[in-house]
Amino acid sequence: MKIRAAVLHEAPKAPPFAASRPLAIETVELAPPGPGEVLVQIGAAGLCHSDLSVINGDRPRPVPMVLGHEASGVVEQCGAGVDDLVPGDHVIMVFVPSCGHCTCCSEGRPALCEPGNAMNGQGSLLSGERRLSLGGQPVHHHIGVSAFAEHAVVSRRSLVKIDRELPLEIAALFGCAVLTGVGAVANTARIRAGETVAVVGLGGVGLSAVLGAVAAGAAQVIAVDLAQDKLALARDLGATETFDAGDPSVVEAVRAASGGGVDHALEMAGSARALELAFDLTRRGGVTTTAGLANPAARFPLNPVRLVAEERTLRGSYVGSCIPSRDIPRFVALYRAGRLPVDRLLTSRGSLADINEGFDLLASGRTIRHVITP
Ligand code: ZN
Ligand code: ZN
């Protein structure tokens, strides 16, 4: 079938994207779903910093590629062997397909799925196939999803079925921001009631972590960012204190406010500098969790003596260490109960046609989550 999609032909491209126009809205060919695959009509897709990192060259991916990995939609057609979804089902896309039987999948860590991540790296679906093409030439899939389009063919193992009552534009946020941010709190850091938490970096993932820490019953939720309006939103969402990351005395200020440092610091900005800051905000014996994706060339100075003599822990968190089929329904239930108001992260809306302008909003920090509908 022919679909309209946002194709990245060349990277890096610099802002303003309204002028450099990294994404071209083109009519591409989408092949029918193969065995174990599903054709989904895209309902809504969020613009995420990980898409931006592909555009600006921080995370190089093969081109041409249809971007977009935070999305929801409606099942339109199931490929051979897909017997647990039917047309009309509502689904959330998950950006790491999990094979279900590699070592990492077997130990309950599907975000680390070996074939899933290998296929994501080469820009194909889990099957190794590419269902997108333009002028007879294959077009790469973005981490198994490619949601900046009217339709997508994805692996069944990239989908979680959800209740039809959840609005699709809210549902989309669960696929990346909520899974990554709330998952980092609940699964990786395992924050418990009464603990103290600092979140460094307040994009969609960082603010989801703030919401997750509040929902987990953290006694103190300290939010740190360079942008005053994001700090104000964090306070609205339940952060107990906020600090300007650009203040030269921010470490001393947070340590003073938390009685010598927090139990848990979460780095959600995607920079080595932010990780260093998060590490310095923790108390002796504290835990630093990083879910921000820095440039692959970035390095972080770590003093091994502090790790040993202060019994510090440093953890990576990918897709919030989530088991999506277990955690998405849990997080949706918290949203429904009013305890995880993720709709507050949806700060602007647009169309597929205006996607470059949407990325300008995201890059300049004027929106948290810009959600487009095809
Ligand atoms: Zn994302
Ligand atoms: Zn696997």
CSV table of C-alpha atoms and ligand atoms in Angstrom, one decimal:
chain,number,residue,atom,x,y,z
A,1,MET,CA,0.0,0.0,0.0
A,2,LYS,CA,1.0,3.6,-0.4
A,3,ILE,CA,1.4,5.7,2.7
A,4,ARG,CA,2.6,9.2,3.7
A,5,ALA,CA,5.6,9.1,5.9
A,6,ALA,CA,8.3,11.4,7.3
A,7,VAL,CA,11.6,10.2,5.7
A,8,LEU,CA,15.1,11.2,6.9
A,9,HIS,CA,17.4,11.1,3.9
A,10,GLU,CA,20.5,12.7,5.4
A,11,ALA,CA,21.9,13.5,8.8
A,12,PRO,CA,23.1,15.4,10.7
A,13,LYS,CA,20.9,18.4,10.1
A,14,ALA,CA,21.0,21.5,12.3
A,15,PRO,CA,18.1,23.6,13.7
A,16,PRO,CA,16.1,25.5,12.8
A,17,PHE,CA,14.5,22.5,11.2
A,18,ALA,CA,11.7,24.6,9.6
A,19,ALA,CA,14.6,25.8,7.4
A,20,SER,CA,16.9,22.7,7.1
A,21,ARG,CA,13.8,20.4,6.7
A,22,PRO,CA,15.5,17.1,7.8
A,23,LEU,CA,12.2,15.1,7.4
A,24,ALA,CA,10.5,15.0,4.0
A,25,ILE,CA,6.8,14.0,3.9
A,26,GLU,CA,6.7,11.5,1.0
A,27,THR,CA,4.6,8.8,-0.4
A,28,VAL,CA,6.4,5.5,0.4
A,29,GLU,CA,5.4,1.9,-0.3
A,30,LEU,CA,4.5,-0.3,2.7
A,31,ALA,CA,4.5,-4.1,2.1
A,32,PRO,CA,1.9,-6.3,3.8
A,33,PRO,CA,2.8,-7.8,7.2
A,34,GLY,CA,4.9,-11.0,7.0
A,35,PRO,CA,4.7,-13.9,9.5
A,36,GLY,CA,4.5,-12.6,13.1
A,37,GLU,CA,4.0,-9.0,11.9
A,38,VAL,CA,1.1,-6.6,12.1
A,39,LEU,CA,-0.2,-3.7,10.1
A,40,VAL,CA,-1.1,-0.8,12.4
A,41,GLN,CA,-2.9,2.4,11.5
A,42,ILE,CA,-1.0,5.1,13.5
A,43,GLY,CA,-3.3,6.9,15.9
A,44,ALA,CA,-0.7,9.3,17.5
A,45,ALA,CA,3.0,9.7,17.7
A,46,GLY,CA,5.2,11.7,20.2
A,47,LEU,CA,8.3,13.6,19.2
A,48,CYS,CA,11.1,12.4,21.5
A,49,HIS,CA,14.7,13.5,22.0
A,50,SER,CA,15.9,10.1,20.7
A,51,ASP,CA,14.4,11.1,17.3
A,52,LEU,CA,16.2,14.4,17.5
A,53,SER,CA,19.5,12.6,18.3
A,54,VAL,CA,19.2,10.8,15.0
A,55,ILE,CA,18.5,14.0,13.1
A,56,ASN,CA,21.3,16.0,14.8
A,57,GLY,CA,23.8,13.1,14.5
A,58,ASP,CA,24.2,12.2,18.2
A,59,ARG,CA,22.9,8.7,17.5
A,60,PRO,CA,23.7,7.8,13.9
A,61,ARG,CA,21.3,5.5,12.2
A,62,PRO,CA,21.2,4.1,8.6
A,63,VAL,CA,19.3,6.3,6.1
A,64,PRO,CA,16.9,6.7,4.5
A,65,MET,CA,14.8,6.0,7.5
A,66,VAL,CA,11.2,6.7,8.7
A,67,LEU,CA,11.6,8.0,12.2
A,68,GLY,CA,9.2,7.9,15.2
A,69,HIS,CA,9.2,5.4,18.0
A,70,GLU,CA,6.7,6.6,20.6
A,71,ALA,CA,3.3,5.8,19.3
A,72,SER,CA,-0.1,4.2,19.5
A,73,GLY,CA,-2.5,2.9,16.9
A,74,VAL,CA,-5.2,0.5,15.8
A,75,VAL,CA,-4.5,-3.0,14.4
A,76,GLU,CA,-5.6,-3.2,10.7
A,77,GLN,CA,-4.3,-6.6,9.5
A,78,CYS,CA,-2.4,-9.5,11.2
A,79,GLY,CA,0.3,-11.5,9.4
A,80,ALA,CA,0.5,-15.3,9.5
A,81,GLY,CA,0.8,-16.7,13.0
A,82,VAL,CA,-0.5,-13.7,14.9
A,83,ASP,CA,-3.5,-15.2,16.7
A,84,ASP,CA,-3.8,-13.0,19.8
A,85,LEU,CA,-4.7,-9.7,18.1
A,86,VAL,CA,-7.6,-8.8,15.8
A,87,PRO,CA,-8.3,-5.8,13.6
A,88,GLY,CA,-9.7,-2.9,15.7
A,89,ASP,CA,-7.5,-3.7,18.7
A,90,HIS,CA,-5.7,-0.7,20.2
A,91,VAL,CA,-2.0,-1.1,20.7
A,92,ILE,CA,1.1,0.8,22.0
A,93,MET,CA,4.4,0.4,20.2
A,94,VAL,CA,7.5,-0.6,22.2
A,95,PHE,CA,10.8,0.4,20.6
A,96,VAL,CA,12.7,-2.8,21.5
A,97,PRO,CA,11.1,-6.0,20.0
A,98,SER,CA,11.8,-8.9,22.3
A,99,CYS,CA,12.3,-12.4,20.8
A,100,GLY,CA,11.3,-14.1,24.0
A,101,HIS,CA,14.1,-16.7,24.1
A,102,CYS,CA,17.5,-15.1,24.1
A,103,THR,CA,19.5,-15.0,27.3
A,104,CYS,CA,18.3,-11.5,28.3
A,105,CYS,CA,14.6,-12.3,27.4
A,106,SER,CA,14.9,-15.6,29.3
A,107,GLU,CA,16.0,-13.7,32.5
A,108,GLY,CA,13.1,-11.3,32.2
A,109,ARG,CA,15.0,-8.4,30.7
A,110,PRO,CA,13.3,-7.9,27.3
A,111,ALA,CA,14.8,-4.4,26.8
A,112,LEU,CA,18.2,-6.0,26.4
A,113,CYS,CA,16.9,-8.6,23.8
A,114,GLU,CA,19.9,-9.5,21.7
A,115,PRO,CA,18.3,-10.1,18.3
A,116,GLY,CA,15.8,-7.2,19.0
A,117,ASN,CA,18.7,-4.7,19.6
A,118,ALA,CA,20.7,-6.1,16.7
A,119,MET,CA,17.8,-5.7,14.2
A,120,ASN,CA,17.1,-2.2,15.7
A,121,GLY,CA,20.7,-1.3,15.0
A,122,GLN,CA,20.5,-2.3,11.3
A,123,GLY,CA,17.2,-0.6,10.8
A,124,SER,CA,15.0,-3.7,10.1
A,125,LEU,CA,12.1,-5.4,11.8
A,126,LEU,CA,12.8,-8.3,14.2
A,127,SER,CA,12.4,-10.7,11.2
A,128,GLY,CA,15.4,-8.9,9.5
A,129,GLU,CA,13.0,-7.6,6.8
A,130,ARG,CA,12.3,-4.1,5.7
A,131,ARG,CA,8.7,-3.5,4.7
A,132,LEU,CA,9.2,0.2,3.7
A,133,SER,CA,10.5,1.2,0.3
A,134,LEU,CA,10.8,4.3,-1.9
A,135,GLY,CA,11.3,4.0,-5.7
A,136,GLY,CA,12.1,0.3,-5.3
A,137,GLN,CA,14.9,1.0,-2.8
A,138,PRO,CA,14.5,-0.2,0.9
A,139,VAL,CA,13.8,2.4,3.6
A,140,HIS,CA,15.0,1.6,7.1
A,141,HIS,CA,12.7,1.2,10.1
A,142,HIS,CA,13.4,3.3,13.2
A,143,ILE,CA,13.9,0.9,16.2
A,144,GLY,CA,11.2,-1.4,14.9
A,145,VAL,CA,8.5,1.2,14.8
A,146,SER,CA,8.7,4.1,12.3
A,147,ALA,CA,5.6,5.8,13.5
A,148,PHE,CA,5.9,9.2,11.7
A,149,ALA,CA,3.6,7.8,9.1
A,150,GLU,CA,-0.1,6.9,8.4
A,151,HIS,CA,0.6,3.2,8.9
A,152,ALA,CA,3.4,1.0,10.1
A,153,VAL,CA,4.2,-2.7,9.8
A,154,VAL,CA,5.8,-3.9,13.0
A,155,SER,CA,6.7,-7.2,14.7
A,156,ARG,CA,3.9,-8.5,17.0
A,157,ARG,CA,6.7,-8.4,19.6
A,158,SER,CA,6.8,-4.6,19.3
A,159,LEU,CA,3.2,-4.3,20.4
A,160,VAL,CA,1.2,-4.2,23.7
A,161,LYS,CA,-2.5,-4.4,23.5
A,162,ILE,CA,-4.4,-1.7,25.5
A,163,ASP,CA,-8.0,-0.8,26.5
A,164,ARG,CA,-9.9,1.0,23.7
A,165,GLU,CA,-11.1,3.6,26.2
A,166,LEU,CA,-7.6,5.1,26.6
A,167,PRO,CA,-7.3,8.1,24.2
A,168,LEU,CA,-4.7,7.3,21.6
A,169,GLU,CA,-2.8,10.6,22.0
A,170,ILE,CA,-2.3,9.8,25.7
A,171,ALA,CA,-1.5,6.1,25.0
A,172,ALA,CA,1.4,7.1,22.7
A,173,LEU,CA,3.3,8.7,25.7
A,174,PHE,CA,3.4,5.3,27.5
A,175,GLY,CA,5.5,3.8,24.7
A,176,CYS,CA,8.7,5.8,25.4
A,177,ALA,CA,8.5,8.7,28.0
A,178,VAL,CA,6.4,6.9,30.6
A,179,LEU,CA,7.9,3.4,30.1
A,180,THR,CA,11.5,4.8,30.3
A,181,GLY,CA,10.9,7.4,33.1
A,182,VAL,CA,8.5,5.6,35.4
A,183,GLY,CA,10.2,2.3,34.7
A,184,ALA,CA,13.6,3.7,35.8
A,185,VAL,CA,12.0,4.7,39.1
A,186,ALA,CA,9.9,1.5,39.7
A,187,ASN,CA,12.1,-1.2,38.1
A,188,THR,CA,15.7,0.0,37.9
A,189,ALA,CA,16.1,2.2,41.0
A,190,ARG,CA,13.2,0.5,42.8
A,191,ILE,CA,12.5,3.6,44.8
A,192,ARG,CA,10.6,3.0,48.0
A,193,ALA,CA,8.2,5.1,50.1
A,194,GLY,CA,10.1,7.7,52.2
A,195,GLU,CA,13.3,7.8,50.1
A,196,THR,CA,14.8,10.9,48.7
A,197,VAL,CA,15.1,11.4,45.0
A,198,ALA,CA,16.7,13.9,42.6
A,199,VAL,CA,15.9,13.9,38.9
A,200,VAL,CA,18.4,15.7,36.6
A,201,GLY,CA,16.9,16.7,33.2
A,202,LEU,CA,13.2,17.5,32.8
A,203,GLY,CA,12.1,16.4,29.3
A,204,GLY,CA,9.3,13.9,28.8
A,205,VAL,CA,11.3,11.1,30.4
A,206,GLY,CA,12.6,13.2,33.3
A,207,LEU,CA,9.2,14.5,34.2
A,208,SER,CA,7.8,11.0,33.9
A,209,ALA,CA,10.4,10.0,36.5
A,210,VAL,CA,9.2,12.9,38.7
A,211,LEU,CA,5.6,11.6,38.4
A,212,GLY,CA,6.9,8.0,39.1
A,213,ALA,CA,8.8,9.1,42.2
A,214,VAL,CA,5.7,11.0,43.6
A,215,ALA,CA,3.6,7.9,42.9
A,216,ALA,CA,6.1,5.7,44.6
A,217,GLY,CA,5.8,7.8,47.8
A,218,ALA,CA,9.3,9.4,47.8
A,219,ALA,CA,9.6,11.8,50.7
A,220,GLN,CA,11.5,14.4,48.7
A,221,VAL,CA,11.5,14.7,44.9
A,222,ILE,CA,14.1,17.3,43.8
A,223,ALA,CA,14.0,18.4,40.2
A,224,VAL,CA,17.1,19.9,38.4
A,225,ASP,CA,17.2,21.5,35.0
A,226,LEU,CA,18.4,24.6,33.2
A,227,ALA,CA,15.0,25.8,32.1
A,228,GLN,CA,12.8,27.7,34.6
A,229,ASP,CA,9.5,26.8,33.0
A,230,LYS,CA,10.4,23.1,33.2
A,231,LEU,CA,11.2,23.5,36.9
A,232,ALA,CA,7.8,25.2,37.4
A,233,LEU,CA,6.0,22.3,35.7
A,234,ALA,CA,8.0,19.9,37.9
A,235,ARG,CA,6.7,21.7,41.0
A,236,ASP,CA,3.1,21.5,39.6
A,237,LEU,CA,3.6,17.7,39.1
A,238,GLY,CA,4.7,17.2,42.7
A,239,ALA,CA,8.4,18.0,42.9
A,240,THR,CA,9.1,19.2,46.4
A,241,GLU,CA,12.1,21.4,45.5
A,242,THR,CA,13.7,22.6,42.3
A,243,PHE,CA,17.2,23.8,41.5
A,244,ASP,CA,18.8,25.5,38.5
A,245,ALA,CA,21.4,23.1,37.0
A,246,GLY,CA,23.4,26.1,35.8
A,247,ASP,CA,23.9,27.4,39.3
A,248,PRO,CA,27.6,26.8,40.1
A,249,SER,CA,26.7,25.8,43.7
A,250,VAL,CA,23.9,23.4,42.7
A,251,VAL,CA,25.6,20.4,44.2
A,252,GLU,CA,26.1,22.1,47.6
A,253,ALA,CA,22.5,23.4,47.5
A,254,VAL,CA,20.9,20.0,46.8
A,255,ARG,CA,23.1,18.3,49.3
A,256,ALA,CA,22.1,20.9,52.0
A,257,ALA,CA,18.4,20.5,51.1
A,258,SER,CA,18.6,16.7,51.4
A,259,GLY,CA,20.7,16.4,54.5
A,260,GLY,CA,23.9,15.4,52.8
A,261,GLY,CA,22.7,14.0,49.4
A,262,VAL,CA,19.7,12.0,48.1
A,263,ASP,CA,19.2,8.3,48.3
A,264,HIS,CA,18.6,8.1,44.5
A,265,ALA,CA,19.6,10.4,41.7
A,266,LEU,CA,18.3,9.8,38.2
A,267,GLU,CA,20.1,11.2,35.1
A,268,MET,CA,17.5,11.9,32.3
A,269,ALA,CA,19.3,14.6,30.3
A,270,GLY,CA,21.5,12.5,28.1
A,271,SER,CA,24.8,14.2,28.8
A,272,ALA,CA,28.0,13.1,30.6
A,273,ARG,CA,27.9,16.4,32.5
A,274,ALA,CA,24.4,15.7,33.8
A,275,LEU,CA,25.5,12.2,34.9
A,276,GLU,CA,28.4,13.6,36.8
A,277,LEU,CA,26.0,16.1,38.5
A,278,ALA,CA,23.5,13.3,39.4
A,279,PHE,CA,26.3,11.2,40.8
A,280,ASP,CA,27.5,14.1,43.0
A,281,LEU,CA,23.9,14.7,44.3
A,282,THR,CA,23.7,11.3,46.0
A,283,ARG,CA,24.6,10.6,49.6
A,284,ARG,CA,27.2,8.1,50.7
A,285,GLY,CA,25.8,4.7,49.8
A,286,GLY,CA,23.5,6.3,47.3
A,287,VAL,CA,22.4,5.0,43.9
A,288,THR,CA,22.7,6.8,40.6
A,289,THR,CA,20.5,5.6,37.7
A,290,THR,CA,21.0,6.9,34.2
A,291,ALA,CA,18.4,6.6,31.4
A,292,GLY,CA,19.6,9.6,29.4
A,293,LEU,CA,21.3,8.6,26.2
A,294,ALA,CA,24.5,10.6,25.8
A,295,ASN,CA,26.5,10.9,22.5
A,296,PRO,CA,28.4,7.5,22.1
A,297,ALA,CA,31.7,9.4,22.2
A,298,ALA,CA,31.0,11.0,25.6
A,299,ARG,CA,33.0,9.9,28.7
A,300,PHE,CA,32.2,10.2,32.4
A,301,PRO,CA,35.0,10.7,35.0
A,302,LEU,CA,34.5,8.2,37.8
A,303,ASN,CA,36.6,8.1,41.0
A,304,PRO,CA,36.9,4.4,41.9
A,305,VAL,CA,37.7,5.2,45.5
A,306,ARG,CA,34.3,6.9,46.0
A,307,LEU,CA,32.6,3.9,44.4
A,308,VAL,CA,34.4,1.6,47.0
A,309,ALA,CA,34.8,3.6,50.2
A,310,GLU,CA,31.3,5.3,49.9
A,311,GLU,CA,29.6,2.2,48.5
A,312,ARG,CA,28.0,4.0,45.7
A,313,THR,CA,26.0,2.3,42.9
A,314,LEU,CA,25.8,3.4,39.3
A,315,ARG,CA,23.1,1.8,37.1
A,316,GLY,CA,22.1,2.0,33.5
A,317,SER,CA,18.4,1.8,32.7
A,318,TYR,CA,17.1,1.0,29.2
A,319,VAL,CA,13.3,1.1,28.5
A,320,GLY,CA,13.0,1.6,32.2
A,321,SER,CA,14.1,-2.1,32.7
A,322,CYS,CA,10.4,-2.8,31.9
A,323,ILE,CA,8.6,-5.9,30.9
A,324,PRO,CA,6.2,-3.8,28.7
A,325,SER,CA,3.4,-6.4,28.6
A,326,ARG,CA,3.4,-6.3,32.4
A,327,ASP,CA,4.3,-2.6,33.1
A,328,ILE,CA,2.2,-0.7,30.5
A,329,PRO,CA,-1.1,-2.0,32.0
A,330,ARG,CA,0.2,-1.1,35.5
A,331,PHE,CA,1.2,2.4,34.5
A,332,VAL,CA,-2.1,2.9,32.6
A,333,ALA,CA,-4.0,1.8,35.8
A,334,LEU,CA,-2.0,4.4,37.8
A,335,TYR,CA,-2.9,7.1,35.2
A,336,ARG,CA,-6.6,6.1,35.4
A,337,ALA,CA,-6.5,6.3,39.2
A,338,GLY,CA,-5.2,9.9,38.9
A,339,ARG,CA,-1.9,9.0,40.4
A,340,LEU,CA,0.2,9.3,37.3
A,341,PRO,CA,-1.1,12.4,35.4
A,342,VAL,CA,1.0,11.8,32.2
A,343,ASP,CA,-1.5,13.8,30.2
A,344,ARG,CA,0.3,16.9,31.7
A,345,LEU,CA,3.3,16.0,29.6
A,346,LEU,CA,1.3,16.5,26.3
A,347,THR,CA,2.1,20.2,25.8
A,348,SER,CA,1.5,20.7,22.1
A,349,ARG,CA,-0.1,19.0,19.1
A,350,GLY,CA,0.5,19.1,15.4
A,351,SER,CA,0.3,17.2,12.1
A,352,LEU,CA,2.6,14.9,10.2
A,353,ALA,CA,3.0,17.7,7.6
A,354,ASP,CA,4.3,20.2,10.2
A,355,ILE,CA,6.7,17.7,11.8
A,356,ASN,CA,9.9,19.8,11.2
A,357,GLU,CA,8.3,22.7,13.0
A,358,GLY,CA,7.4,20.3,15.8
A,359,PHE,CA,11.0,19.3,16.2
A,360,ASP,CA,12.0,23.0,16.5
A,361,LEU,CA,9.5,23.2,19.5
A,362,LEU,CA,11.2,20.2,21.1
A,363,ALA,CA,14.8,21.3,20.4
A,364,SER,CA,14.2,24.7,21.9
A,365,GLY,CA,12.5,23.3,25.0
A,366,ARG,CA,9.2,25.1,24.2
A,367,THR,CA,7.3,21.8,24.5
A,368,ILE,CA,7.6,18.6,26.6
A,369,ARG,CA,5.8,16.2,24.3
A,370,HIS,CA,4.5,17.3,20.9
A,371,VAL,CA,2.2,14.7,19.6
A,372,ILE,CA,1.3,14.4,16.0
A,373,THR,CA,-1.7,12.7,14.3
A,374,PRO,CA,-1.2,11.6,10.7
B,1,ZN,ZN,12.0,8.1,23.0
B,2,ZN,ZN,15.4,-11.8,23.1
